[in-house]
Short mmCIF file of C-alpha atoms and ligand atoms in Angstrom, two decimals:
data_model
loop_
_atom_site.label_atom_id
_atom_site.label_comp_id
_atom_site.label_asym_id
_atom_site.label_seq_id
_atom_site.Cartn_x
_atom_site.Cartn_y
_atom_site.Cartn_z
CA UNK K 1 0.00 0.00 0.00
CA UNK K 2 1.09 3.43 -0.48
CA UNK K 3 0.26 5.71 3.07
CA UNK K 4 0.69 8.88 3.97
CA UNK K 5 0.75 10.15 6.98
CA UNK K 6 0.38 13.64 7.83
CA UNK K 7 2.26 15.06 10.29
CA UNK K 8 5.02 12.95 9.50
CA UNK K 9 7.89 13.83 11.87
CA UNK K 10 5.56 13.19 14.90
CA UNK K 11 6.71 10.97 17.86
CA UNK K 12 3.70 8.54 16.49
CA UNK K 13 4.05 9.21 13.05
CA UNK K 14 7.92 8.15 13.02
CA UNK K 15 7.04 4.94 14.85
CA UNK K 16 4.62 4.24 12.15
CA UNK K 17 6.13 5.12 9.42
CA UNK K 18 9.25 3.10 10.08
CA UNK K 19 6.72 -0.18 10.73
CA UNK K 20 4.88 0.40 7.17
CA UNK K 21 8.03 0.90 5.71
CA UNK K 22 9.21 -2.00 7.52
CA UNK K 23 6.64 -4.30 6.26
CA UNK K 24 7.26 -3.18 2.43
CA UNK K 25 4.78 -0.33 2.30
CA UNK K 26 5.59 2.62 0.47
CA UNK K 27 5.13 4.82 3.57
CA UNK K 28 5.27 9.03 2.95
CA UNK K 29 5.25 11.33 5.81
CA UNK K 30 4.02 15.31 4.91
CA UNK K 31 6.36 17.78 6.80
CA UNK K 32 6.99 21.12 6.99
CA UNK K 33 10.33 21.11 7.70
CA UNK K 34 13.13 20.18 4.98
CA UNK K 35 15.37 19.79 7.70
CA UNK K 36 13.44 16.67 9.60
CA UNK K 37 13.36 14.91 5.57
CA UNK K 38 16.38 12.81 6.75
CA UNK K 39 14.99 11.12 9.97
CA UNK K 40 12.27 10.35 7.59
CA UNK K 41 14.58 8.10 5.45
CA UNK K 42 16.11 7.02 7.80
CA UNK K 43 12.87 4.89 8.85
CA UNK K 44 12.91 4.12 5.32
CA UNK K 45 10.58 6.48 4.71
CA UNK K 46 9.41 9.11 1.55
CA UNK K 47 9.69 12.67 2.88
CA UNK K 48 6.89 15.08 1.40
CA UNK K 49 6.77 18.83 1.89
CA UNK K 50 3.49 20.15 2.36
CA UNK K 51 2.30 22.50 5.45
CA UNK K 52 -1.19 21.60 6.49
CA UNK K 53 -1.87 24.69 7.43
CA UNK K 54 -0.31 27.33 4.48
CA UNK K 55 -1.27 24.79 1.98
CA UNK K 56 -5.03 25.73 0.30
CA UNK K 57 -5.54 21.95 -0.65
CA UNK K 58 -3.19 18.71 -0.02
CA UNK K 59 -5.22 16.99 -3.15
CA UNK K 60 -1.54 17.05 -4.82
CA UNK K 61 0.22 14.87 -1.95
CA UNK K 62 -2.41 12.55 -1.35
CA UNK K 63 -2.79 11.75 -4.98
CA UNK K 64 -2.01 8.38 -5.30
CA UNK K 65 -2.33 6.95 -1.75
CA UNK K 66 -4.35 4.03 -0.52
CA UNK K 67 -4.88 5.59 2.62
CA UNK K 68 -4.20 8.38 4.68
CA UNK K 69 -3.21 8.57 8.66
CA UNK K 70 -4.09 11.96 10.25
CA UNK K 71 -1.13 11.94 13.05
CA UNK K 72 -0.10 16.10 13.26
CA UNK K 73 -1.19 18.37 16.32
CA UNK K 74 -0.26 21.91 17.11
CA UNK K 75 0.99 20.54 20.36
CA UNK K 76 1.16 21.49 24.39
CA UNK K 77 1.98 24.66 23.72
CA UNK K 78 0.18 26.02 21.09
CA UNK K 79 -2.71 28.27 21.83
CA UNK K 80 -6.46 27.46 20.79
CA UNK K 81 -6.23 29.09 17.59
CA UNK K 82 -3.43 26.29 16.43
CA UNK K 83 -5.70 23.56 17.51
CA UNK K 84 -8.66 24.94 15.15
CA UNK K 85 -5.34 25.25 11.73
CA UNK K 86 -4.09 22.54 12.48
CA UNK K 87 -5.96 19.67 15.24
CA UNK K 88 -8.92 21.05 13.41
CA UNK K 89 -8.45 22.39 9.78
CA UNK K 90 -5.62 20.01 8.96
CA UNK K 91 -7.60 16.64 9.84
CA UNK K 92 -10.61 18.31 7.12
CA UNK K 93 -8.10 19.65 4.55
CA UNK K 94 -6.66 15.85 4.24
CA UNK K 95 -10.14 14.03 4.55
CA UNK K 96 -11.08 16.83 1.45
CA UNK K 97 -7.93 15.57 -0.13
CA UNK K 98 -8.95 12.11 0.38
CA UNK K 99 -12.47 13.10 -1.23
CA UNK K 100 -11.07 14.76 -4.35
CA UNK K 101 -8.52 12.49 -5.33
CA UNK K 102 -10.80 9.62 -4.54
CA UNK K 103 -8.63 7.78 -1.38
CA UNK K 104 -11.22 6.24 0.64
CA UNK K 105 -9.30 4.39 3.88
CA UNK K 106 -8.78 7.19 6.53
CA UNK K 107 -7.17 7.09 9.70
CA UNK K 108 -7.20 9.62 12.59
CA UNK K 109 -5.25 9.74 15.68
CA UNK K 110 -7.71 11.71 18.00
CA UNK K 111 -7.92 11.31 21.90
CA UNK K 112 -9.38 10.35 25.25
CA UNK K 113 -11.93 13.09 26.13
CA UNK K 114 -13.25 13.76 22.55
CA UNK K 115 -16.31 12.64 23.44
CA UNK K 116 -17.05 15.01 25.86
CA UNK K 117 -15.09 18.30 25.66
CA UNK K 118 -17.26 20.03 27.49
CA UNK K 119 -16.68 18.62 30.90
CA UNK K 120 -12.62 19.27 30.45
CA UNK K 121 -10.47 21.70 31.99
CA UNK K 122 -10.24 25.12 30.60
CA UNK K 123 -6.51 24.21 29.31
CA UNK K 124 -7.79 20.65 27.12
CA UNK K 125 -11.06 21.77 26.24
CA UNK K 126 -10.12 23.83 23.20
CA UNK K 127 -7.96 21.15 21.88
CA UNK K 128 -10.81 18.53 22.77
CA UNK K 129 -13.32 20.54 20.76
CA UNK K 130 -10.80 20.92 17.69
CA UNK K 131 -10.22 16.84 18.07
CA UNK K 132 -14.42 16.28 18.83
CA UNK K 133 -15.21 17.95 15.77
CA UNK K 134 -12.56 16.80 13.42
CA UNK K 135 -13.77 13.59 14.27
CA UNK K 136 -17.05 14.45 13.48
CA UNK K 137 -16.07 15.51 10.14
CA UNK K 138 -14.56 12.59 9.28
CA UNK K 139 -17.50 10.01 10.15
CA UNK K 140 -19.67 12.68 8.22
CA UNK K 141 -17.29 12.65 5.18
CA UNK K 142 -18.20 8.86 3.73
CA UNK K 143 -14.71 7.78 4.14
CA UNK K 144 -13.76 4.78 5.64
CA UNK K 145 -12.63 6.16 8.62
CA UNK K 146 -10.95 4.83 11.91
CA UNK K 147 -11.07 7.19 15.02
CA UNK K 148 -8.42 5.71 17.55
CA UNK K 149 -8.62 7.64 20.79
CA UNK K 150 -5.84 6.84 22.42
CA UNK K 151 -5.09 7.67 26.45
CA UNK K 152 -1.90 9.79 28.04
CA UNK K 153 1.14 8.64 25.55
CA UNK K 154 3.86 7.83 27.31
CA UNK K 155 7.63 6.69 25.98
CA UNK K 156 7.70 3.45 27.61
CA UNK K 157 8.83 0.48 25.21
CA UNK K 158 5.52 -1.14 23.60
CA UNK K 159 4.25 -4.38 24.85
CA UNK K 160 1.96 -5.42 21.43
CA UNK K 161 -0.58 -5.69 24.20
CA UNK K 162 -3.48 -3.19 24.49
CA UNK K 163 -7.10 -2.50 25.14
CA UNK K 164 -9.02 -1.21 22.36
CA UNK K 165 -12.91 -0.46 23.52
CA UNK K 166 -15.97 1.54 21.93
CA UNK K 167 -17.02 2.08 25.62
CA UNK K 168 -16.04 5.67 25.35
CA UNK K 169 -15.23 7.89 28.12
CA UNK K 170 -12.32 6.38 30.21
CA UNK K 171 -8.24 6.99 31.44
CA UNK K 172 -5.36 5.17 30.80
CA UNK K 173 -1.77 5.69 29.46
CA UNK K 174 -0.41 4.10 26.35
CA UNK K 175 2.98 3.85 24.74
CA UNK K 176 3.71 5.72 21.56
CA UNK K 177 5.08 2.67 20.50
CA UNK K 178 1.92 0.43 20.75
CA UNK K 179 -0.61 3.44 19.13
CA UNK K 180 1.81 3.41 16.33
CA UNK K 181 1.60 -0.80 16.26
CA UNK K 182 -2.15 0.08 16.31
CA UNK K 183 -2.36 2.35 13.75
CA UNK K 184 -0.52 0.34 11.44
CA UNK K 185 -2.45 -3.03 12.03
CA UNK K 186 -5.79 -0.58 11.35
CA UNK K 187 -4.57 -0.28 7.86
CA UNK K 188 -4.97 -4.02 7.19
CA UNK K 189 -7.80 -4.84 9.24
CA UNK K 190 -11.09 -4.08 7.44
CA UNK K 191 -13.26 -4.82 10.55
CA UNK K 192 -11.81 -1.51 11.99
CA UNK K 193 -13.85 0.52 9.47
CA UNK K 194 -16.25 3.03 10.72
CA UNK K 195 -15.16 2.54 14.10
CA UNK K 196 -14.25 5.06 16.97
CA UNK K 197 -12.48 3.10 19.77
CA UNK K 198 -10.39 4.49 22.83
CA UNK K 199 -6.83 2.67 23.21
CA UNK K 200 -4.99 2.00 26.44
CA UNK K 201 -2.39 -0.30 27.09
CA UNK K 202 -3.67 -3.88 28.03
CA UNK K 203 -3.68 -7.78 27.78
CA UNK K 204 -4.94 -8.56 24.52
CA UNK K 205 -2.18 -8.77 21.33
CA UNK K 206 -3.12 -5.97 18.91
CA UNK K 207 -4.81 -8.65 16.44
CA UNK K 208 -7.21 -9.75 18.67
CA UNK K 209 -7.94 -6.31 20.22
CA UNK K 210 -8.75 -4.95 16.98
CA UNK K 211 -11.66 -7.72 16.00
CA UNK K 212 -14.55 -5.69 16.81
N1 NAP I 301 -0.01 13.73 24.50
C1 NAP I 301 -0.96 12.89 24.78
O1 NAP I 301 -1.03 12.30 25.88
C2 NAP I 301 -2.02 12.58 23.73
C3 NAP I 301 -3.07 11.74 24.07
C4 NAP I 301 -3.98 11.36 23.08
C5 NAP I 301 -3.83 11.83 21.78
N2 NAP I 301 -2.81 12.68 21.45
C6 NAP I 301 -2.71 13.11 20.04
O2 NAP I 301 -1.69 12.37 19.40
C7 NAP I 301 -1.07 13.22 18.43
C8 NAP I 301 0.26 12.66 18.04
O3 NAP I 301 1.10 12.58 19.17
P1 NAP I 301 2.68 12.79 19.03
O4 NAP I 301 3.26 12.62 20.38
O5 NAP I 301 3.15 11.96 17.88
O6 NAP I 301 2.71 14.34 18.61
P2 NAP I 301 3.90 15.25 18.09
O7 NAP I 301 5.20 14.55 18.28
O8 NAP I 301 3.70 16.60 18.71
O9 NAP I 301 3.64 15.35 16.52
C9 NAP I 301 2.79 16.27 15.92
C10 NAP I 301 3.35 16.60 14.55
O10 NAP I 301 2.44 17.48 13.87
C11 NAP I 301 3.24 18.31 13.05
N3 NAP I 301 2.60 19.54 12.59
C12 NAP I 301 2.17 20.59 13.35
N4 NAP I 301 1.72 21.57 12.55
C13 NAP I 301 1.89 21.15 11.26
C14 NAP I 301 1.60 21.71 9.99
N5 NAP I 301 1.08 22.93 9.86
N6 NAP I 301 1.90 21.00 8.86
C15 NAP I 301 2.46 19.77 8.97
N7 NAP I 301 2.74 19.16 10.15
C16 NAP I 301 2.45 19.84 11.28
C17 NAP I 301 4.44 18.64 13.92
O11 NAP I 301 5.51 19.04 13.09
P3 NAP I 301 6.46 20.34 13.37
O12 NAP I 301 7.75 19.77 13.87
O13 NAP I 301 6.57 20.95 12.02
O14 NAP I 301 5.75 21.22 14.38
C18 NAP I 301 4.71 17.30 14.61
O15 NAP I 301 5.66 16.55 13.90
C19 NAP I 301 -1.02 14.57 19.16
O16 NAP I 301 -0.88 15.63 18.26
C20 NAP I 301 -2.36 14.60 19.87
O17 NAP I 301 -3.33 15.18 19.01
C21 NAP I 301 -1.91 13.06 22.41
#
């Protein structure tokens, strides 16, 4: 499959990129930055410059693909208007991409909380909102989407062992390592389509977490 992954020189997004690549995928990352290109190929990756938030349309970079993973964020310390360009307007620019150049497998990495933004602190709830609608977009576009909501990332070597649930609403952490493992097994797994599932490290080996 050909994949590409926007926001490409993400903690996630490397971790993914080097497994797709890994397993003989022709796996493109969109940055921003010519200067993080080489850690892309050095997962064995395709850099691609494009800025999801100064480009008009990313039709030209996801020309091509099989599927799309939305994995950029503005970040802790961006401000609320950075999580409506990019949490927000950069997770609808690439599922309009996906539309207009006819891609229909979609990926987004969204969060715990999503479902409810409203009853978050006044420092997540802007971001929560930007992910809740996003989300929202994406179910509403006809894509065949994936929401994975995963909990508090952490850095902690991944296990292969999670718990993946459509019970939304709950707290966990998760290494990068394992949403990345997720992510990747999405691609292949048709059963995931059209569902929204939180993801916390667990028990259950990725397969068999995923077989909803
Ligand atoms: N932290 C948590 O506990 C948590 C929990 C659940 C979900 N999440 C979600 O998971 C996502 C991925 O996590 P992560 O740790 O991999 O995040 P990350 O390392 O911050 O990666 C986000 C990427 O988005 C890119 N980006 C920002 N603006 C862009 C633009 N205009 N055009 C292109 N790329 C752009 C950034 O690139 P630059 O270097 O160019 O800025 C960065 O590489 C987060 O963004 C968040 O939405 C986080």
């Amino acid at each position: 499959m050909d994949i590409l992954v926007a926001g490409g020189h993400g903690q996630i997004a490397l971790r993914l990129l080097k497994l797709l690549a890994d397993q003989g995928h022709t796996a493109r990352g969109l940055i921003r930055k010519p200067e993080q290109a080489a850690d892309l190929r050095a997962a064995g990756a395709v850099p691609v410059l494009g800025d999801l938030e100064n480009d008009e349309s990313l039709a030209g970079y996801v020309k091509g693909a099989d599927a799309v993973v939305f994995a950029a964020g503005a970040g802790p310390g961006s401000g609320p208007a950075r999580k409506r360009t990019v949490d927000l307007g950069g997770a609808v620019k690439l599922a309009d991409a996906a539309r207009e150049t006819g891609v229909r497998r979609y990926v987004m990495v969204s969060s715990i909380g999503a479902q409810d933004p409203a009853s978050a602190g006044p420092a997540m709830r802007a971001y929560l909102e930007a992910k809740a609608e996003a989300d929202a977009y994406v179910v509403a576009s006809g894509l065949d989407y994936t929401i994975v909501r995963p909990g508090s990332l952490t850095d902690d070597p991944g296990t292969g062992r999670v718990r993946a649930t459509r019970e939304l609403g709950q707290r966990g952490p998760v290494p990068r390592d394992d949403v990345a493992a997720v992510l990747a097994a999405c691609l292949t797994t048709p059963s995931t389509i059209g569902v929204t599932f939180e993801l916390f490290t667990g028990d259950t080996p990725i397969a068999e977490a995923l077989r909803f």
